[in-house]
Short mmCIF file of C-alpha atoms and ligand atoms in Angstrom, two decimals:
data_model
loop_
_atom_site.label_atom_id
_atom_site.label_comp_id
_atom_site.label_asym_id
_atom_site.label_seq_id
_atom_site.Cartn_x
_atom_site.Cartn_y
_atom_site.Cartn_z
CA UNK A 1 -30.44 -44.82 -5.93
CA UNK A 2 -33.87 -43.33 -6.44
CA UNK A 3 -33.99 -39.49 -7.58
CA UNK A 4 -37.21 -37.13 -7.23
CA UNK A 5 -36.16 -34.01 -8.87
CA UNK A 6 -35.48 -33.33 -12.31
CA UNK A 7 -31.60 -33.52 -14.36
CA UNK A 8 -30.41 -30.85 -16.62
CA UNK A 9 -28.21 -33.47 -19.58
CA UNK A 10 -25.59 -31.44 -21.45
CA UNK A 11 -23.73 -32.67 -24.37
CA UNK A 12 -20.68 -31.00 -25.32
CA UNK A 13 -20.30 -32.17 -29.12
CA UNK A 14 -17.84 -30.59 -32.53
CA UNK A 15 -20.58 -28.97 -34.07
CA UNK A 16 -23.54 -28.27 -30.97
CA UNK A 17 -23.87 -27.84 -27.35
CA UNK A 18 -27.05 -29.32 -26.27
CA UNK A 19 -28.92 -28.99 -23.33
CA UNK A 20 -32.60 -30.80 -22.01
CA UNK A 21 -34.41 -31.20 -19.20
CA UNK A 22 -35.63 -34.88 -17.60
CA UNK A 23 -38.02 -35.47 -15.35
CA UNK A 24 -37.89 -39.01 -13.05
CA UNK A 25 -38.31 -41.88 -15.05
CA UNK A 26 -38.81 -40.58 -18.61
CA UNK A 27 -35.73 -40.64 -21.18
CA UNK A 28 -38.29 -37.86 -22.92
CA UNK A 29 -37.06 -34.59 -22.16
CA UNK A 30 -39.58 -31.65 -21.40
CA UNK A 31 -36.97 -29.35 -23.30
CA UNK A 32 -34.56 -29.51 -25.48
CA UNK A 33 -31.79 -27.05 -27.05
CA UNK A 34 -29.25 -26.52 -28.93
CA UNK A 35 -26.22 -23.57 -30.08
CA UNK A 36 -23.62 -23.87 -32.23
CA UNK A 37 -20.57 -25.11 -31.07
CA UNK A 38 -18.05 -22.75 -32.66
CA UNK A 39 -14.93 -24.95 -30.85
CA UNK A 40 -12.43 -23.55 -32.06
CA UNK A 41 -13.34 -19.99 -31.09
CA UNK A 42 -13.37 -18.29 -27.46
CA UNK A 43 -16.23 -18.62 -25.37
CA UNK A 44 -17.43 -22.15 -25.44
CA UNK A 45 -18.27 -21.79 -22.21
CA UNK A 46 -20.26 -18.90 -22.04
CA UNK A 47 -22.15 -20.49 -24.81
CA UNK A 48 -22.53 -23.52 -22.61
CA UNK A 49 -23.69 -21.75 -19.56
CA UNK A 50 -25.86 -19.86 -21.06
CA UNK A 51 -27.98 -22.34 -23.42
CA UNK A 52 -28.12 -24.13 -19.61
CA UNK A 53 -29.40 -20.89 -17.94
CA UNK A 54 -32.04 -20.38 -21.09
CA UNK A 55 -33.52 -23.98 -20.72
CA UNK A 56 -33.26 -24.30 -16.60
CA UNK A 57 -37.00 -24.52 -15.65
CA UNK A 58 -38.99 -21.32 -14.00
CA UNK A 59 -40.08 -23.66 -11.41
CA UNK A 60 -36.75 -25.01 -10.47
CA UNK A 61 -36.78 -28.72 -9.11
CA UNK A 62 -33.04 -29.41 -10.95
CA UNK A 63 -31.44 -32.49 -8.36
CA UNK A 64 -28.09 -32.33 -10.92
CA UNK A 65 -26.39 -31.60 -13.94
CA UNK A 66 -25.04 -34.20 -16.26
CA UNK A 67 -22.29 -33.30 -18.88
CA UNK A 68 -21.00 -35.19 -22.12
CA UNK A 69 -17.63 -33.93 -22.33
CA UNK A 70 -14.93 -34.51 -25.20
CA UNK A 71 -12.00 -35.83 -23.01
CA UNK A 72 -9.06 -36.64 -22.05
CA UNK A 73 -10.78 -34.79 -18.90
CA UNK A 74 -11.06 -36.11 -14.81
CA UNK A 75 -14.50 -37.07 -13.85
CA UNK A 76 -13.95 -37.53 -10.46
CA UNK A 77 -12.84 -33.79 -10.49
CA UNK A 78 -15.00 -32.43 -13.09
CA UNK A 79 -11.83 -31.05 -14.66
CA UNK A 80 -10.64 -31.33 -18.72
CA UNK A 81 -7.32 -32.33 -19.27
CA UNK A 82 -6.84 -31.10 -22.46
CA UNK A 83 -9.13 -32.01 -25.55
CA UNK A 84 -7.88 -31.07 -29.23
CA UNK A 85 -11.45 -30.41 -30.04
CA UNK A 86 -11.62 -27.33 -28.00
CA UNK A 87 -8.48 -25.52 -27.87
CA UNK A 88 -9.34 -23.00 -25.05
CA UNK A 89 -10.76 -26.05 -22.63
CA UNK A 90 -6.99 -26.82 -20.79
CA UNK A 91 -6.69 -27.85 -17.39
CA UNK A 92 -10.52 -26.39 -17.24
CA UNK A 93 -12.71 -26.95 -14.65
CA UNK A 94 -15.96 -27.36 -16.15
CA UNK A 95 -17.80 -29.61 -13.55
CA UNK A 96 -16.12 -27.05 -10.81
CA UNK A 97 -17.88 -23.94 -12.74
CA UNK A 98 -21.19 -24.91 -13.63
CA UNK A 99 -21.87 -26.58 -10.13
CA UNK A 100 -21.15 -22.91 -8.60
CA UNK A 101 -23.20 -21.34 -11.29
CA UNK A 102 -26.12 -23.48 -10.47
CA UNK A 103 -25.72 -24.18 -7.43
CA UNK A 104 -26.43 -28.31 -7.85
CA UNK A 105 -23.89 -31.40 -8.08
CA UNK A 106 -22.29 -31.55 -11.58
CA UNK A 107 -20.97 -34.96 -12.57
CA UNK A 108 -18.94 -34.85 -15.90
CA UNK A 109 -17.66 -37.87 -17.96
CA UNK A 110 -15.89 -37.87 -21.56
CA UNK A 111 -18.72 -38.75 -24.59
CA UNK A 112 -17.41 -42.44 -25.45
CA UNK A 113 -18.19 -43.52 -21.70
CA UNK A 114 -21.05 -42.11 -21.69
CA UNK A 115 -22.28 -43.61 -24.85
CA UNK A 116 -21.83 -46.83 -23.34
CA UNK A 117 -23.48 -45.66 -20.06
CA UNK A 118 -26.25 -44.81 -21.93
CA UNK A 119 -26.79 -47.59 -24.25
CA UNK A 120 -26.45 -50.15 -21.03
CA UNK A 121 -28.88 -48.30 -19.45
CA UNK A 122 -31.57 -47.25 -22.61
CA UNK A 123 -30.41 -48.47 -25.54
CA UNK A 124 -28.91 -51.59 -26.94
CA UNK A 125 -27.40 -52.88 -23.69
CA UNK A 126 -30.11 -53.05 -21.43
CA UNK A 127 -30.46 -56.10 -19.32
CA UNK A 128 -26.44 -56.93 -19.91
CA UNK A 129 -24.40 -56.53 -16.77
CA UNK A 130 -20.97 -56.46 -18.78
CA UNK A 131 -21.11 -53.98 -21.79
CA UNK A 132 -18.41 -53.30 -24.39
CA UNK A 133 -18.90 -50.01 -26.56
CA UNK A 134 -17.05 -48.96 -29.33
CA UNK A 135 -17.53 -45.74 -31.49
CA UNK A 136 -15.88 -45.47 -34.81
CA UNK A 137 -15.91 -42.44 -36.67
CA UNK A 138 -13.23 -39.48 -36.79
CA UNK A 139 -11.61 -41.62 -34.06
CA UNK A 140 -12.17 -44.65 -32.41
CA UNK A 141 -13.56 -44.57 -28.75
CA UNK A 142 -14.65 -46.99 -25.96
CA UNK A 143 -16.71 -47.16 -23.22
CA UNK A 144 -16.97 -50.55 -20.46
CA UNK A 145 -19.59 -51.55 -18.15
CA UNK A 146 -18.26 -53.98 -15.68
CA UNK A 147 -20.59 -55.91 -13.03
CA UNK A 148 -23.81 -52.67 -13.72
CA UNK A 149 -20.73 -50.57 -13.52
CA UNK A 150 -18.64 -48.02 -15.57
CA UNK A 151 -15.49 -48.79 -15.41
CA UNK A 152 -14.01 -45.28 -14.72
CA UNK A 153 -10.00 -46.08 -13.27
CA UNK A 154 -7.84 -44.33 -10.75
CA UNK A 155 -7.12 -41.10 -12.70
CA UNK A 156 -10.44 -41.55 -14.49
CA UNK A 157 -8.84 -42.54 -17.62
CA UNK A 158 -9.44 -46.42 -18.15
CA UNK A 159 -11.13 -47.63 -21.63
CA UNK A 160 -9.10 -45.15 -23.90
CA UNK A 161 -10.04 -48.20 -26.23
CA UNK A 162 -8.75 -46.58 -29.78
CA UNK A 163 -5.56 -45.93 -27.93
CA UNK A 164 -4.99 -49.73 -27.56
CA UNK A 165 -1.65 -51.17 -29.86
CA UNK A 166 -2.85 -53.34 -32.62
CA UNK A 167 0.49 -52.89 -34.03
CA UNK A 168 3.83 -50.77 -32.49
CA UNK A 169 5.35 -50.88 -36.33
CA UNK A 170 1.68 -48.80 -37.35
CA UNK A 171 1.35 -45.86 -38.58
CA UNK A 172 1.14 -42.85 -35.96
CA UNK A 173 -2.47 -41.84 -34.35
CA UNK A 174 -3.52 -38.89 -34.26
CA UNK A 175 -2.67 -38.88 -30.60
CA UNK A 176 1.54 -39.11 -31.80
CA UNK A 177 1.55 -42.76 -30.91
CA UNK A 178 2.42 -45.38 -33.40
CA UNK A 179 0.00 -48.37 -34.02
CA UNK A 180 -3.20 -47.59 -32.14
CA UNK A 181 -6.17 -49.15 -33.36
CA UNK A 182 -7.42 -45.57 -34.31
CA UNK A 183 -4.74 -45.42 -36.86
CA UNK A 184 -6.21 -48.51 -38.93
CA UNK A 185 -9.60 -48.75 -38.25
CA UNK A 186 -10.99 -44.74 -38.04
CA UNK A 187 -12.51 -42.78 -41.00
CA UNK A 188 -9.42 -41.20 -41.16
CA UNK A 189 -7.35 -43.87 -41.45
CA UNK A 190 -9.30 -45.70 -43.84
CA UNK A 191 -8.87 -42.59 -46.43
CA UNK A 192 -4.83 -42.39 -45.56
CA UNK A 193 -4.82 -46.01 -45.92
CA UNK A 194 -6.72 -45.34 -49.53
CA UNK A 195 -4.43 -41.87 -50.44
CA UNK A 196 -1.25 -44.04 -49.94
CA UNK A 197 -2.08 -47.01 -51.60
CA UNK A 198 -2.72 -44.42 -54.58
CA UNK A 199 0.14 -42.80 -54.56
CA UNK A 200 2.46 -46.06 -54.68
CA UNK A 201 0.13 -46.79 -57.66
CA UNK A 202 -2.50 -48.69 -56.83
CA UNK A 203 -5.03 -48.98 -59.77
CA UNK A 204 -8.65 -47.62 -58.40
CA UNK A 205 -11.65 -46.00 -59.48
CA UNK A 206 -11.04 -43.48 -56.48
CA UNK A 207 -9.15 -40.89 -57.10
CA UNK A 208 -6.43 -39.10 -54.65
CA UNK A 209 -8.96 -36.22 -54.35
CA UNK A 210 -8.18 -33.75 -50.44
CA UNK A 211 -11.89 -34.48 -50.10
CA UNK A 212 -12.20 -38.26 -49.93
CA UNK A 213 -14.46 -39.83 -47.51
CA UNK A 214 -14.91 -42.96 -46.30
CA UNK A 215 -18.58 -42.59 -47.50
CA UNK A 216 -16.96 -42.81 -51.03
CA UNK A 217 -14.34 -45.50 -50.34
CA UNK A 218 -17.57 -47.26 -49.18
CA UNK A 219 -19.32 -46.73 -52.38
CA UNK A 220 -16.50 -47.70 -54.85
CA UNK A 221 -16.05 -51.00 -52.57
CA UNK A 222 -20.05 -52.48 -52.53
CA UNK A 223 -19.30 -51.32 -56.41
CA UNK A 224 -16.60 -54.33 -56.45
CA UNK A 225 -13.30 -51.75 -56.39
CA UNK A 226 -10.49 -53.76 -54.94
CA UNK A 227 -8.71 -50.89 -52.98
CA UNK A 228 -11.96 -50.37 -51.77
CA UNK A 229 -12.57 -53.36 -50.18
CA UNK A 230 -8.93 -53.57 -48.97
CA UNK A 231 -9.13 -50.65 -47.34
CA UNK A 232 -12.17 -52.01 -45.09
CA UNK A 233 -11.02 -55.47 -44.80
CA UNK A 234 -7.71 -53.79 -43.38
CA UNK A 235 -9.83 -51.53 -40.65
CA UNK A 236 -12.25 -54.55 -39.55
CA UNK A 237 -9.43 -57.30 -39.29
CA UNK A 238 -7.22 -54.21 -37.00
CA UNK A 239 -11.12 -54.25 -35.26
CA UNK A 240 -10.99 -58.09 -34.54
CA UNK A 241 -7.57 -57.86 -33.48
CA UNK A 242 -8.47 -55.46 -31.22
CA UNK A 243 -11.62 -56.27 -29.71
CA UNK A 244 -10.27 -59.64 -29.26
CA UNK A 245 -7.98 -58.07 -26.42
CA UNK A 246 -10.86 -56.46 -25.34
CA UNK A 247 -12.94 -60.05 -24.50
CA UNK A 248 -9.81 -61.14 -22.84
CA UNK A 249 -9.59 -58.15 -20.83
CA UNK A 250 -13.39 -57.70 -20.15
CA UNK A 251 -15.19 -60.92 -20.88
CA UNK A 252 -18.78 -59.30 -22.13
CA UNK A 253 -21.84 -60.44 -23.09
CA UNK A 254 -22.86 -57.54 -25.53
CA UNK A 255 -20.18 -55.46 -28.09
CA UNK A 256 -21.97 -52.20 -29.59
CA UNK A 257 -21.09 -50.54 -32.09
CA UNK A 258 -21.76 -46.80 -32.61
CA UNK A 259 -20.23 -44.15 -35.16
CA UNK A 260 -20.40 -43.69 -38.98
CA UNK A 261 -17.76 -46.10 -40.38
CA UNK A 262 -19.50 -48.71 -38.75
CA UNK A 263 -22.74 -48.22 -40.74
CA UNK A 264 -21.03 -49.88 -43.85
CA UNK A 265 -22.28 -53.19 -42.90
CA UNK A 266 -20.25 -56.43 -44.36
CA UNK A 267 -17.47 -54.29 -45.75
CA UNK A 268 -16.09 -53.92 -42.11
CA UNK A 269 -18.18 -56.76 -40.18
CA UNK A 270 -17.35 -59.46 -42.31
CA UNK A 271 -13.46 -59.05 -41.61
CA UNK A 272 -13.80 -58.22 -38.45
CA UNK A 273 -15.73 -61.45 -37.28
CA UNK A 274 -12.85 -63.41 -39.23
CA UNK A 275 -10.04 -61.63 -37.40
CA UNK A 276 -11.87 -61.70 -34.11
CA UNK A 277 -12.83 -65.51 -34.05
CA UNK A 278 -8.78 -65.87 -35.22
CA UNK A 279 -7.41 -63.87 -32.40
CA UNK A 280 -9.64 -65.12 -29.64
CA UNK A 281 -8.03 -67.78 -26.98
CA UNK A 282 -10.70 -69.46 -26.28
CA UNK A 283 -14.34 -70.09 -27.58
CA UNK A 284 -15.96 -69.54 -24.81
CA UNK A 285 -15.61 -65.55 -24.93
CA UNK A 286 -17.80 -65.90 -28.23
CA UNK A 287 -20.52 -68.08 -26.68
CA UNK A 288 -23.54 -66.18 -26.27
CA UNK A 289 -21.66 -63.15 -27.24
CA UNK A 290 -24.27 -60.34 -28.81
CA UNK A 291 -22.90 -58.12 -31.40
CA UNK A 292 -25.66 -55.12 -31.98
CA UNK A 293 -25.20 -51.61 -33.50
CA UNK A 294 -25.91 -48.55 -31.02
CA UNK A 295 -29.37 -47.61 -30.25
CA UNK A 296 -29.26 -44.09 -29.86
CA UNK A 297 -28.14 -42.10 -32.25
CA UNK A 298 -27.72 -38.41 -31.57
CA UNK A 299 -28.75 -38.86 -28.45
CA UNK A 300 -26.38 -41.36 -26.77
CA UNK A 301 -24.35 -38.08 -25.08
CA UNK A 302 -27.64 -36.48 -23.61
CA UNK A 303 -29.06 -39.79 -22.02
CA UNK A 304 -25.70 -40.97 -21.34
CA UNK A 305 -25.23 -37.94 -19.36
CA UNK A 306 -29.05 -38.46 -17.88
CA UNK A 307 -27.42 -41.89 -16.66
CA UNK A 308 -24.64 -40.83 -15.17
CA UNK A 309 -26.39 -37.88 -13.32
CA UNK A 310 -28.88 -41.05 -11.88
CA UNK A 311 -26.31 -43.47 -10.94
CA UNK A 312 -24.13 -40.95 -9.17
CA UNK A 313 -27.18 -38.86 -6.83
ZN1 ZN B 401 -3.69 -42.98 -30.24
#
């Protein structure tokens, strides 16, 4: 549906809250801020309300808020479950609070959705109708449009797509649960992978150093180190495994990737297309089938929370 006024877009991320102002029809804001985060200390809220009070224009005009949330949280109640990256956030009723503040409708949806909202509708995806978006980084995360439509599920918890079993012998996520595909194919579990492997004696240029990254795993691999590699040809094949399932379940025409492990090129894509043209039942899922890196960077919370403010006015 057409909107006239203008959407505040609020991104709730680890390190910064950010805030901007839209106007119809321009993915340029006409402001733009940002605050420290500081998650893990009281008053993320305050913080949040007030960086939206500072940029909310003199003039008024604001139609709706939009908010990037980390999740497990309800967007058809505006309420987070509980999210481990903000302790004091449980059972809180974010979308609830800010629409009183305000005084405007406050839709709220968790950051991977959103992504994929966003990138469907001004990034990598447009013109698709059936989207599949996958951020890997610190943890693996999902987001499906189905038919020009997020797929959002009864409790508003479908598409937990790093929480999908590759493997129910795997090593535990950092959710508890054995063998998600978080466990094999995040940054995370590409360094455990590599720590292990040392410690049963692997022979390596990397070292079992606290502060390995994947960055460096990475750089020792394109640098021809075996554990290297095996450590990334482990994470993509776990990838094609599961976004395999994810054709079958979904059927797409686009697959985008966001998130940093996924900016290591062949070291994870070349696996991955090997294990996911293996695993899939039939070639027709592959036919026409796009494969594209994410579009918009930093920004994929703030216009995915633009997008969801539009399609829900
Ligand atoms: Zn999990």
């Amino acid at each position: 549906m057409a909107f006239m006024g203008k959407i505040v877009a609020v991104d709730v991320g680890g390190t910064h809250l950010r805030a901007a102002v839209y106007e119809p029809d321009n993915t340029k804001p006409i402001s733009h801020q940002r605050v420290e985060t500081h998650s893990n200390e009281p008053g993320v809220y305050e913080r949040l309300q007030a960086l939206v009070e500072n940029i909310w224009p003199k003039n008024g005009g604001v139609d709706s808020i939009g908010v990037a949330s980390p999740g497990p949280l309800d967007p058809h109640t505006g309420y987070i479950l509980k999210t481990p990256n903000i302790p004091e956030w449980e059972n809180f009723p974010l979308g609830p609070d800010l629409s009183e503040r305000f005084k405007v409708p406050v839709f709220v949806d968790n950051d991977a959705n959103l992504a994929a909202l966003g990138e469907w509708k001004f990034g990598a995806g447009r013109g698709h109708h059936h989207v599949l978006y996958l951020t890997v980084s610190t943890g693996v995360g999902g987001g499906v449009i189905a038919d020009d439509h997020l797929l959002q599920g009864y409790h508003g918890l479908a598409t937990e797509l790093g929480h999908v079993i590759v493997d129910p012998d795997g090593p535990p996520c950092s959710c508890g649960f054995a063998g998600h595909l978080e466990a094999f194919s995040s940054g995370p579990a590409i360094v455990k992978y590599v720590l292990e492997q040392l410690e049963a004696g692997a022979t390596s240029d990397l070292k079992r150093d606290p502060d390995l990254t994947p960055r460096h795993i990475a750089d020792a691999a394109v640098h021809g180190d075996a554990l290297g590699i095996a450590a990334y040809r482990r994470a993509g094949e776990y990838l094609g495994i599961a976004v395999a399932t994810f054709l079958h379940a979904f059927d797409p025409s686009i697959v985008i990737f966001g998130g940093g492990v996924t900016k290591v090129g062949p070291l994870l894509f070349d696996p991955f297309h090997a294990s996911l043209k293996k695993r899939v039942f039939h070639p027709r899922y592959l036919e026409n089938l796009k494969i594209e890196m994410a579009a918009l960077g930093d920004d994929a919370g703030l216009l995915g929370a633009l997008a969801l403010a539009q399609i829900s006015l």
